[in-house]
Coordinates of C-alpha atoms and ligand atoms in Angstrom, one line a residue:
X1 CA 0.0 0.0 0.0
X2 CA 1.3 3.5 -0.7
X3 CA -0.1 7.0 -0.2
X4 CA 0.9 10.4 1.3
X5 CA 1.5 8.8 4.8
X6 CA 3.9 6.2 3.3
X7 CA 5.9 9.0 1.5
X8 CA 6.2 11.0 4.7
X9 CA 7.0 7.8 6.7
X10 CA 10.2 7.3 4.7
X11 CA 11.5 10.8 5.4
X12 CA 14.2 11.2 8.1
X13 CA 13.9 12.6 11.6
X14 CA 15.9 15.8 12.2
X15 CA 18.0 16.1 15.4
X16 CA 19.5 19.4 16.4
X17 CA 22.2 20.2 19.0
X18 CA 24.9 22.8 19.6
X19 CA 27.4 19.9 19.1
X20 CA 27.9 16.2 19.8
X21 CA 25.8 16.2 23.0
X22 CA 22.6 15.3 21.1
X23 CA 24.2 12.0 20.2
X24 CA 23.2 10.8 23.7
X25 CA 19.6 11.5 22.6
X26 CA 20.2 10.0 19.2
X27 CA 21.2 6.7 20.9
X28 CA 17.8 6.5 22.6
X29 CA 15.9 7.6 19.5
X30 CA 17.6 4.8 17.5
X31 CA 16.7 2.3 20.3
X32 CA 13.0 3.2 20.2
X33 CA 12.8 3.9 16.5
X34 CA 15.2 1.4 14.9
X35 CA 13.8 1.7 11.4
X36 CA 13.9 5.5 11.1
X37 CA 16.5 7.5 9.2
X38 CA 18.1 10.4 11.0
X39 CA 19.7 13.7 9.9
X40 CA 21.7 15.3 12.7
X41 CA 22.7 18.9 12.7
X42 CA 25.7 19.8 15.0
X43 CA 26.2 23.5 15.3
X44 CA 29.8 23.0 16.3
X45 CA 30.9 26.3 14.9
X46 CA 28.9 28.1 17.6
X47 CA 29.3 25.6 20.5
X48 CA 29.0 26.0 23.4
X49 CA 25.6 27.7 23.6
X50 CA 25.5 27.7 27.4
X51 CA 26.6 31.3 28.0
X52 CA 25.2 32.9 24.9
X53 CA 22.4 35.5 25.0
X54 CA 18.9 33.8 24.7
X55 CA 18.2 35.8 21.4
X56 CA 21.4 34.5 19.9
X57 CA 20.5 30.9 20.8
X58 CA 17.1 31.4 19.3
X59 CA 18.5 32.7 16.0
X60 CA 21.0 29.8 15.8
X61 CA 18.4 27.2 16.7
X62 CA 15.9 28.6 14.1
X63 CA 18.6 28.4 11.4
X64 CA 19.3 24.7 12.3
X65 CA 15.6 23.8 12.3
X66 CA 15.0 25.5 9.0
X67 CA 18.0 23.6 7.5
X68 CA 16.6 20.3 8.8
X69 CA 13.2 21.3 7.3
X70 CA 14.9 21.9 4.0
X71 CA 16.4 18.3 4.1
X72 CA 12.8 17.0 4.1
X73 CA 12.6 15.9 7.7
X74 CA 9.2 14.8 9.0
X75 CA 9.8 15.7 12.6
X76 CA 12.5 17.6 14.5
X77 CA 14.0 16.8 17.9
X78 CA 15.7 19.7 19.6
X79 CA 18.3 17.5 21.5
X80 CA 19.6 20.5 23.4
X81 CA 18.3 21.7 26.8
X82 CA 19.9 25.1 26.3
X83 CA 18.2 25.7 22.9
X84 CA 14.9 24.7 24.4
X85 CA 15.1 26.8 27.5
X86 CA 14.0 30.0 25.9
X87 CA 13.4 29.1 22.2
X88 CA 11.1 26.1 22.1
X89 CA 7.9 28.2 21.7
X90 CA 9.3 30.3 18.9
X91 CA 10.8 27.3 17.1
X92 CA 7.3 25.6 17.2
X93 CA 5.7 28.8 15.8
X94 CA 8.3 29.1 13.0
X95 CA 7.8 25.6 11.5
X96 CA 4.9 23.4 10.4
X97 CA 6.9 20.3 11.5
X98 CA 6.2 18.6 14.8
X99 CA 8.9 19.6 17.2
X100 CA 10.0 17.5 20.2
X101 CA 11.9 19.5 22.8
X102 CA 13.4 18.5 26.2
X103 CA 13.6 19.8 29.7
X104 CA 15.9 18.5 32.5
X105 CA 14.4 15.3 34.0
X106 CA 13.6 16.9 37.4
X107 CA 10.1 15.3 37.7
X108 CA 11.3 11.7 38.0
X109 CA 14.2 12.8 40.2
X110 CA 11.8 14.6 42.6
X111 CA 9.5 11.5 42.7
X112 CA 12.4 9.2 43.6
X113 CA 14.6 11.3 45.9
X114 CA 14.6 10.1 49.5
X115 CA 16.7 12.9 50.9
X116 CA 14.4 15.5 49.3
X117 CA 17.5 17.3 47.8
X118 CA 18.1 17.1 44.1
X119 CA 20.9 18.5 42.1
X120 CA 20.3 19.8 38.5
X121 CA 23.5 20.0 36.5
X122 CA 23.0 22.1 33.3
X123 CA 24.1 25.3 31.5
X124 CA 23.3 28.8 32.9
X125 CA 20.8 29.4 30.2
X126 CA 19.0 26.1 31.0
X127 CA 19.2 26.8 34.8
X128 CA 17.6 30.2 34.3
X129 CA 15.2 29.3 31.5
X130 CA 11.4 29.4 31.9
X131 CA 11.0 25.6 31.1
X132 CA 13.0 24.6 34.2
X133 CA 11.4 27.2 36.4
X134 CA 8.0 25.8 35.5
X135 CA 9.1 22.3 36.4
X136 CA 10.5 23.5 39.7
X137 CA 7.3 25.3 40.5
X138 CA 5.0 22.5 39.5
X139 CA 6.9 19.4 40.9
X140 CA 9.8 20.3 43.3
X141 CA 8.3 23.1 45.3
X142 CA 5.0 21.5 46.2
X143 CA 6.8 18.3 47.2
X144 CA 9.2 20.3 49.5
X145 CA 12.2 19.2 47.5
X146 CA 15.3 21.5 47.5
X147 CA 16.8 22.0 44.1
X148 CA 20.6 22.7 43.8
X149 CA 21.7 24.2 40.5
X150 CA 25.1 23.3 39.3
X151 CA 27.2 24.3 36.3
X152 CA 30.8 24.0 35.2
X153 CA 32.1 26.0 32.2
X154 CA 34.6 23.5 30.9
X155 CA 32.6 20.3 30.7
X156 CA 30.8 20.8 27.4
X157 CA 34.0 21.8 25.6
X158 CA 35.8 18.7 27.2
X159 CA 33.1 16.4 25.8
X160 CA 33.3 18.2 22.4
X161 CA 37.1 17.5 22.4
X162 CA 36.7 13.8 23.2
X163 CA 37.8 14.2 26.9
X164 CA 34.7 13.0 28.6
X165 CA 36.6 10.5 30.7
X166 CA 40.0 12.3 31.1
X167 CA 41.7 12.8 34.6
X168 CA 41.0 16.5 34.3
X169 CA 37.3 15.9 33.7
X170 CA 37.2 13.5 36.8
X171 CA 38.8 16.2 38.9
X172 CA 36.3 18.9 37.8
X173 CA 33.4 16.6 38.5
X174 CA 34.7 15.8 41.9
X175 CA 35.1 19.5 42.8
X176 CA 31.7 20.4 41.5
X177 CA 29.7 17.5 42.9
X178 CA 31.3 16.8 46.3
X179 CA 29.5 19.9 47.9
X180 CA 26.2 18.7 46.5
X181 CA 26.7 15.3 48.0
X182 CA 27.6 16.9 51.4
X183 CA 24.4 19.0 51.1
X184 CA 22.4 15.8 51.0
X185 CA 21.6 15.4 47.3
X186 CA 20.8 11.8 46.3
X187 CA 19.7 12.5 42.7
X188 CA 21.6 14.2 39.9
X189 CA 19.7 15.4 36.9
X190 CA 21.9 15.5 33.8
X191 CA 20.2 18.6 32.3
X192 CA 22.5 19.0 29.3
X193 CA 22.6 16.4 26.5
X194 CA 26.4 16.4 26.6
X195 CA 26.4 15.1 30.2
X196 CA 25.3 11.5 29.8
X197 CA 28.8 11.0 28.2
X198 CA 30.2 11.9 31.6
X199 CA 28.5 8.9 33.2
X200 CA 31.6 6.6 33.2
X201 CA 33.5 9.4 35.0
X202 CA 30.6 10.0 37.4
X203 CA 30.5 6.3 38.3
X204 CA 34.2 6.2 38.8
X205 CA 34.1 9.2 41.2
X206 CA 30.8 8.7 43.0
X207 CA 29.6 5.1 42.5
X208 CA 25.9 5.0 43.1
X209 CA 25.8 8.0 45.5
X210 CA 23.5 9.8 43.1
X211 CA 20.6 8.4 41.1
X212 CA 21.2 9.8 37.6
X213 CA 18.4 11.1 35.5
X214 CA 18.4 12.3 31.9
X215 CA 15.7 13.0 29.2
X216 CA 16.8 10.7 26.4
X217 CA 14.3 7.9 26.9
X218 CA 11.4 10.4 27.4
X219 CA 12.2 12.3 24.2
X220 CA 12.4 9.1 22.2
X221 CA 9.1 7.8 23.5
X222 CA 7.5 11.2 22.8
X223 CA 8.8 11.2 19.2
X224 CA 7.6 7.6 18.7
X225 CA 4.1 8.5 20.0
X226 CA 3.9 11.6 17.7
X227 CA 4.8 9.5 14.6
X228 CA 2.4 6.7 15.6
X229 CA -0.4 9.3 16.1
X230 CA 0.3 10.9 12.7
X231 CA 0.5 7.5 11.0
X232 CA 4.1 8.4 9.8
X233 CA 6.2 5.8 11.6
X234 CA 8.6 4.2 9.2
X235 CA 7.6 0.5 9.1
X236 CA 10.3 -0.7 6.7
X237 CA 12.1 -3.8 7.9
X238 CA 15.6 -2.6 7.4
X239 CA 17.6 -0.6 10.0
X240 CA 17.5 3.1 9.3
X241 CA 20.6 5.1 8.5
X242 CA 22.0 8.2 10.1
X243 CA 23.8 11.2 8.5
X244 CA 25.7 13.7 10.6
X245 CA 26.3 17.3 9.5
X246 CA 28.3 20.0 11.2
X247 CA 28.7 23.7 10.9
X248 CA 32.3 23.3 12.2
X249 CA 35.3 21.1 11.2
X250 CA 34.0 17.8 9.8
X251 CA 37.1 15.7 10.5
X252 CA 37.4 16.6 14.2
X253 CA 33.7 16.3 14.7
X254 CA 33.8 12.9 13.1
X255 CA 36.6 11.6 15.3
X256 CA 34.7 12.6 18.5
X257 CA 31.3 11.5 17.2
X258 CA 32.6 8.0 16.4
X259 CA 34.0 7.7 19.9
X260 CA 30.6 8.7 21.4
X261 CA 28.3 6.9 18.9
X262 CA 29.7 3.8 17.1
X263 CA 27.2 3.8 14.3
X264 CA 28.3 7.1 12.8
X265 CA 29.5 6.5 9.3
X266 CA 30.8 9.9 8.5
X267 CA 30.3 13.7 9.0
X268 CA 29.6 16.2 6.3
X269 CA 30.3 19.9 6.6
X270 CA 27.5 22.4 6.2
X271 CA 28.4 25.3 3.9
X272 CA 27.1 28.4 5.7
X273 CA 25.6 29.8 2.5
X274 CA 23.3 26.8 2.5
X275 CA 22.0 27.6 5.9
X276 CA 18.9 29.8 5.9
X277 CA 19.7 33.2 7.6
Ligands
DGL301 N1 23.9 20.0 24.7 C1 23.4 21.2 25.1 C2 22.4 21.1 26.2 O1 21.7 20.2 26.3 C3 24.2 22.5 24.9 C4 25.5 22.7 25.7 C5 26.1 23.9 25.2 O2 26.3 24.1 24.0 O3 26.5 24.7 26.1 O4 22.2 22.1 26.9

Protein backbone atom coordinates (compact mmCIF):
# COMPACT_ATOMS: atom_id res chain seq x y z
CA UNK A 1 0.00 0.00 0.00
CA UNK A 2 1.27 3.50 -0.72
CA UNK A 3 -0.05 7.01 -0.19
CA UNK A 4 0.93 10.37 1.29
CA UNK A 5 1.47 8.80 4.77
CA UNK A 6 3.87 6.23 3.28
CA UNK A 7 5.85 8.96 1.53
CA UNK A 8 6.17 11.00 4.74
CA UNK A 9 7.01 7.85 6.74
CA UNK A 10 10.17 7.25 4.71
CA UNK A 11 11.53 10.75 5.42
CA UNK A 12 14.21 11.25 8.10
CA UNK A 13 13.86 12.63 11.62
CA UNK A 14 15.94 15.78 12.19
CA UNK A 15 18.01 16.06 15.36
CA UNK A 16 19.49 19.38 16.45
CA UNK A 17 22.19 20.18 19.02
CA UNK A 18 24.91 22.77 19.55
CA UNK A 19 27.42 19.94 19.05
CA UNK A 20 27.88 16.23 19.76
CA UNK A 21 25.80 16.21 22.98
CA UNK A 22 22.60 15.33 21.12
CA UNK A 23 24.23 12.01 20.18
CA UNK A 24 23.20 10.85 23.67
CA UNK A 25 19.58 11.51 22.64
CA UNK A 26 20.15 9.99 19.18
CA UNK A 27 21.19 6.71 20.85
CA UNK A 28 17.80 6.54 22.60
CA UNK A 29 15.93 7.59 19.45
CA UNK A 30 17.60 4.76 17.54
CA UNK A 31 16.73 2.29 20.28
CA UNK A 32 13.04 3.24 20.22
CA UNK A 33 12.81 3.93 16.48
CA UNK A 34 15.23 1.43 14.86
CA UNK A 35 13.76 1.69 11.36
CA UNK A 36 13.88 5.47 11.11
CA UNK A 37 16.47 7.50 9.20
CA UNK A 38 18.10 10.42 11.02
CA UNK A 39 19.74 13.67 9.92
CA UNK A 40 21.75 15.26 12.73
CA UNK A 41 22.73 18.94 12.74
CA UNK A 42 25.66 19.77 15.05
CA UNK A 43 26.18 23.54 15.33
CA UNK A 44 29.80 22.96 16.31
CA UNK A 45 30.93 26.32 14.91
CA UNK A 46 28.88 28.06 17.63
CA UNK A 47 29.30 25.56 20.48
CA UNK A 48 29.02 26.00 23.44
CA UNK A 49 25.61 27.68 23.61
CA UNK A 50 25.53 27.67 27.42
CA UNK A 51 26.58 31.26 28.04
CA UNK A 52 25.18 32.89 24.88
CA UNK A 53 22.40 35.45 24.98
CA UNK A 54 18.94 33.85 24.66
CA UNK A 55 18.18 35.78 21.43
CA UNK A 56 21.43 34.53 19.89
CA UNK A 57 20.55 30.93 20.79
CA UNK A 58 17.08 31.40 19.35
CA UNK A 59 18.51 32.69 16.04
CA UNK A 60 20.99 29.79 15.78
CA UNK A 61 18.36 27.21 16.69
CA UNK A 62 15.91 28.56 14.11
CA UNK A 63 18.64 28.38 11.45
CA UNK A 64 19.31 24.75 12.29
CA UNK A 65 15.64 23.81 12.31
CA UNK A 66 15.05 25.52 8.95
CA UNK A 67 18.02 23.64 7.51
CA UNK A 68 16.60 20.33 8.78
CA UNK A 69 13.22 21.26 7.32
CA UNK A 70 14.92 21.89 3.95
CA UNK A 71 16.39 18.34 4.11
CA UNK A 72 12.81 16.99 4.05
CA UNK A 73 12.61 15.91 7.71
CA UNK A 74 9.19 14.80 8.98
CA UNK A 75 9.82 15.71 12.63
CA UNK A 76 12.51 17.63 14.50
CA UNK A 77 14.00 16.80 17.90
CA UNK A 78 15.74 19.69 19.63
CA UNK A 79 18.27 17.54 21.51
CA UNK A 80 19.63 20.52 23.42
CA UNK A 81 18.27 21.75 26.76
CA UNK A 82 19.91 25.13 26.27
CA UNK A 83 18.22 25.68 22.91
CA UNK A 84 14.85 24.66 24.37
CA UNK A 85 15.15 26.79 27.52
CA UNK A 86 13.96 30.02 25.89
CA UNK A 87 13.37 29.14 22.22
CA UNK A 88 11.07 26.13 22.11
CA UNK A 89 7.89 28.18 21.67
CA UNK A 90 9.32 30.34 18.88
CA UNK A 91 10.75 27.30 17.08
CA UNK A 92 7.33 25.64 17.18
CA UNK A 93 5.73 28.82 15.84
CA UNK A 94 8.28 29.05 13.00
CA UNK A 95 7.82 25.59 11.49
CA UNK A 96 4.92 23.43 10.42
CA UNK A 97 6.85 20.28 11.46
CA UNK A 98 6.17 18.57 14.77
CA UNK A 99 8.95 19.58 17.21
CA UNK A 100 9.99 17.51 20.22
CA UNK A 101 11.90 19.48 22.84
CA UNK A 102 13.35 18.55 26.20
CA UNK A 103 13.58 19.83 29.73
CA UNK A 104 15.86 18.52 32.52
CA UNK A 105 14.38 15.31 33.99
CA UNK A 106 13.61 16.87 37.35
CA UNK A 107 10.13 15.34 37.67
CA UNK A 108 11.30 11.69 38.02
CA UNK A 109 14.21 12.80 40.23
CA UNK A 110 11.78 14.56 42.62
CA UNK A 111 9.53 11.50 42.66
CA UNK A 112 12.39 9.17 43.60
CA UNK A 113 14.57 11.26 45.90
CA UNK A 114 14.56 10.06 49.51
CA UNK A 115 16.71 12.86 50.88
CA UNK A 116 14.45 15.51 49.25
CA UNK A 117 17.52 17.26 47.85
CA UNK A 118 18.06 17.05 44.09
CA UNK A 119 20.92 18.54 42.06
CA UNK A 120 20.31 19.80 38.52
CA UNK A 121 23.47 19.98 36.46
CA UNK A 122 23.00 22.14 33.35
CA UNK A 123 24.13 25.29 31.53
CA UNK A 124 23.33 28.77 32.93
CA UNK A 125 20.78 29.37 30.17
CA UNK A 126 18.96 26.12 31.03
CA UNK A 127 19.15 26.78 34.78
CA UNK A 128 17.56 30.23 34.34
CA UNK A 129 15.19 29.29 31.51
CA UNK A 130 11.44 29.36 31.89
CA UNK A 131 11.03 25.63 31.14
CA UNK A 132 13.03 24.55 34.20
CA UNK A 133 11.44 27.24 36.42
CA UNK A 134 8.03 25.83 35.49
CA UNK A 135 9.05 22.26 36.42
CA UNK A 136 10.49 23.45 39.74
CA UNK A 137 7.27 25.35 40.52
CA UNK A 138 5.04 22.45 39.47
CA UNK A 139 6.91 19.45 40.91
CA UNK A 140 9.79 20.31 43.28
CA UNK A 141 8.31 23.13 45.34
CA UNK A 142 4.96 21.48 46.16
CA UNK A 143 6.84 18.30 47.19
CA UNK A 144 9.17 20.28 49.47
CA UNK A 145 12.23 19.20 47.46
CA UNK A 146 15.27 21.46 47.50
CA UNK A 147 16.85 21.98 44.06
CA UNK A 148 20.58 22.68 43.84
CA UNK A 149 21.66 24.25 40.53
CA UNK A 150 25.12 23.28 39.29
CA UNK A 151 27.21 24.32 36.33
CA UNK A 152 30.81 23.96 35.20
CA UNK A 153 32.07 26.00 32.24
CA UNK A 154 34.63 23.52 30.89
CA UNK A 155 32.65 20.30 30.74
CA UNK A 156 30.80 20.80 27.44
CA UNK A 157 34.04 21.78 25.62
CA UNK A 158 35.77 18.74 27.17
CA UNK A 159 33.06 16.41 25.79
CA UNK A 160 33.32 18.18 22.41
CA UNK A 161 37.06 17.45 22.40
CA UNK A 162 36.73 13.76 23.23
CA UNK A 163 37.83 14.25 26.86
CA UNK A 164 34.69 13.05 28.64
CA UNK A 165 36.62 10.50 30.70
CA UNK A 166 39.97 12.28 31.15
CA UNK A 167 41.66 12.75 34.56
CA UNK A 168 41.00 16.52 34.30
CA UNK A 169 37.27 15.86 33.74
CA UNK A 170 37.23 13.54 36.76
CA UNK A 171 38.84 16.25 38.91
CA UNK A 172 36.32 18.90 37.77
CA UNK A 173 33.37 16.62 38.50
CA UNK A 174 34.73 15.82 41.94
CA UNK A 175 35.15 19.50 42.76
CA UNK A 176 31.67 20.36 41.46
CA UNK A 177 29.66 17.51 42.94
CA UNK A 178 31.27 16.85 46.32
CA UNK A 179 29.52 19.88 47.89
CA UNK A 180 26.17 18.70 46.46
CA UNK A 181 26.72 15.30 48.04
CA UNK A 182 27.61 16.95 51.35
CA UNK A 183 24.42 19.04 51.07
CA UNK A 184 22.45 15.77 50.98
CA UNK A 185 21.62 15.42 47.26
CA UNK A 186 20.83 11.82 46.32
CA UNK A 187 19.73 12.51 42.74
CA UNK A 188 21.57 14.19 39.90
CA UNK A 189 19.67 15.44 36.88
CA UNK A 190 21.86 15.52 33.77
CA UNK A 191 20.22 18.63 32.30
CA UNK A 192 22.49 18.97 29.29
CA UNK A 193 22.64 16.38 26.53
CA UNK A 194 26.45 16.41 26.63
CA UNK A 195 26.44 15.14 30.23
CA UNK A 196 25.30 11.50 29.76
CA UNK A 197 28.76 11.05 28.20
CA UNK A 198 30.19 11.87 31.64
CA UNK A 199 28.48 8.86 33.24
CA UNK A 200 31.62 6.64 33.24
CA UNK A 201 33.54 9.42 35.04
CA UNK A 202 30.62 10.04 37.43
CA UNK A 203 30.47 6.35 38.31
CA UNK A 204 34.21 6.16 38.85
CA UNK A 205 34.14 9.16 41.22
CA UNK A 206 30.81 8.71 43.02
CA UNK A 207 29.60 5.12 42.48
CA UNK A 208 25.88 4.99 43.14
CA UNK A 209 25.81 7.97 45.53
CA UNK A 210 23.53 9.80 43.09
CA UNK A 211 20.64 8.36 41.09
CA UNK A 212 21.22 9.76 37.58
CA UNK A 213 18.36 11.09 35.46
CA UNK A 214 18.39 12.28 31.85
CA UNK A 215 15.72 13.01 29.24
CA UNK A 216 16.81 10.75 26.36
CA UNK A 217 14.27 7.94 26.85
CA UNK A 218 11.39 10.36 27.43
CA UNK A 219 12.22 12.25 24.23
CA UNK A 220 12.43 9.05 22.19
CA UNK A 221 9.09 7.79 23.50
CA UNK A 222 7.48 11.16 22.76
CA UNK A 223 8.83 11.17 19.18
CA UNK A 224 7.57 7.63 18.67
CA UNK A 225 4.10 8.50 20.02
CA UNK A 226 3.86 11.55 17.73
CA UNK A 227 4.79 9.52 14.64
CA UNK A 228 2.40 6.73 15.58
CA UNK A 229 -0.37 9.27 16.13
CA UNK A 230 0.26 10.87 12.74
CA UNK A 231 0.54 7.51 10.95
CA UNK A 232 4.07 8.41 9.78
CA UNK A 233 6.16 5.80 11.60
CA UNK A 234 8.63 4.15 9.23
CA UNK A 235 7.62 0.49 9.12
CA UNK A 236 10.29 -0.70 6.67
CA UNK A 237 12.05 -3.84 7.93
CA UNK A 238 15.61 -2.59 7.38
CA UNK A 239 17.57 -0.62 9.98
CA UNK A 240 17.49 3.12 9.29
CA UNK A 241 20.62 5.14 8.48
CA UNK A 242 22.02 8.24 10.13
CA UNK A 243 23.81 11.17 8.54
CA UNK A 244 25.66 13.74 10.61
CA UNK A 245 26.30 17.32 9.50
CA UNK A 246 28.34 19.98 11.24
CA UNK A 247 28.75 23.74 10.88
CA UNK A 248 32.30 23.26 12.21
CA UNK A 249 35.25 21.12 11.19
CA UNK A 250 34.00 17.81 9.78
CA UNK A 251 37.14 15.74 10.48
CA UNK A 252 37.44 16.62 14.17
CA UNK A 253 33.66 16.33 14.73
CA UNK A 254 33.76 12.90 13.07
CA UNK A 255 36.56 11.57 15.26
CA UNK A 256 34.73 12.59 18.47
CA UNK A 257 31.31 11.50 17.17
CA UNK A 258 32.65 8.02 16.37
CA UNK A 259 33.98 7.70 19.91
CA UNK A 260 30.60 8.65 21.36
CA UNK A 261 28.32 6.86 18.91
CA UNK A 262 29.73 3.78 17.15
CA UNK A 263 27.16 3.82 14.30
CA UNK A 264 28.32 7.12 12.84
CA UNK A 265 29.47 6.46 9.28
CA UNK A 266 30.77 9.94 8.49
CA UNK A 267 30.27 13.66 9.04
CA UNK A 268 29.56 16.17 6.29
CA UNK A 269 30.31 19.88 6.55
CA UNK A 270 27.45 22.36 6.15
CA UNK A 271 28.36 25.25 3.90
CA UNK A 272 27.15 28.38 5.69
CA UNK A 273 25.64 29.83 2.50
CA UNK A 274 23.31 26.81 2.46
CA UNK A 275 21.95 27.59 5.92
CA UNK A 276 18.90 29.85 5.93
CA UNK A 277 19.66 33.18 7.64
N1 LIG B 1 23.92 19.97 24.67
C1 LIG B 1 23.43 21.19 25.14
C2 LIG B 1 22.37 21.14 26.18
O1 LIG B 1 21.66 20.16 26.25
C3 LIG B 1 24.19 22.46 24.93
C4 LIG B 1 25.46 22.67 25.68
C5 LIG B 1 26.14 23.94 25.20
O2 LIG B 1 26.28 24.12 23.97
O3 LIG B 1 26.54 24.72 26.07
O4 LIG B 1 22.19 22.06 26.93
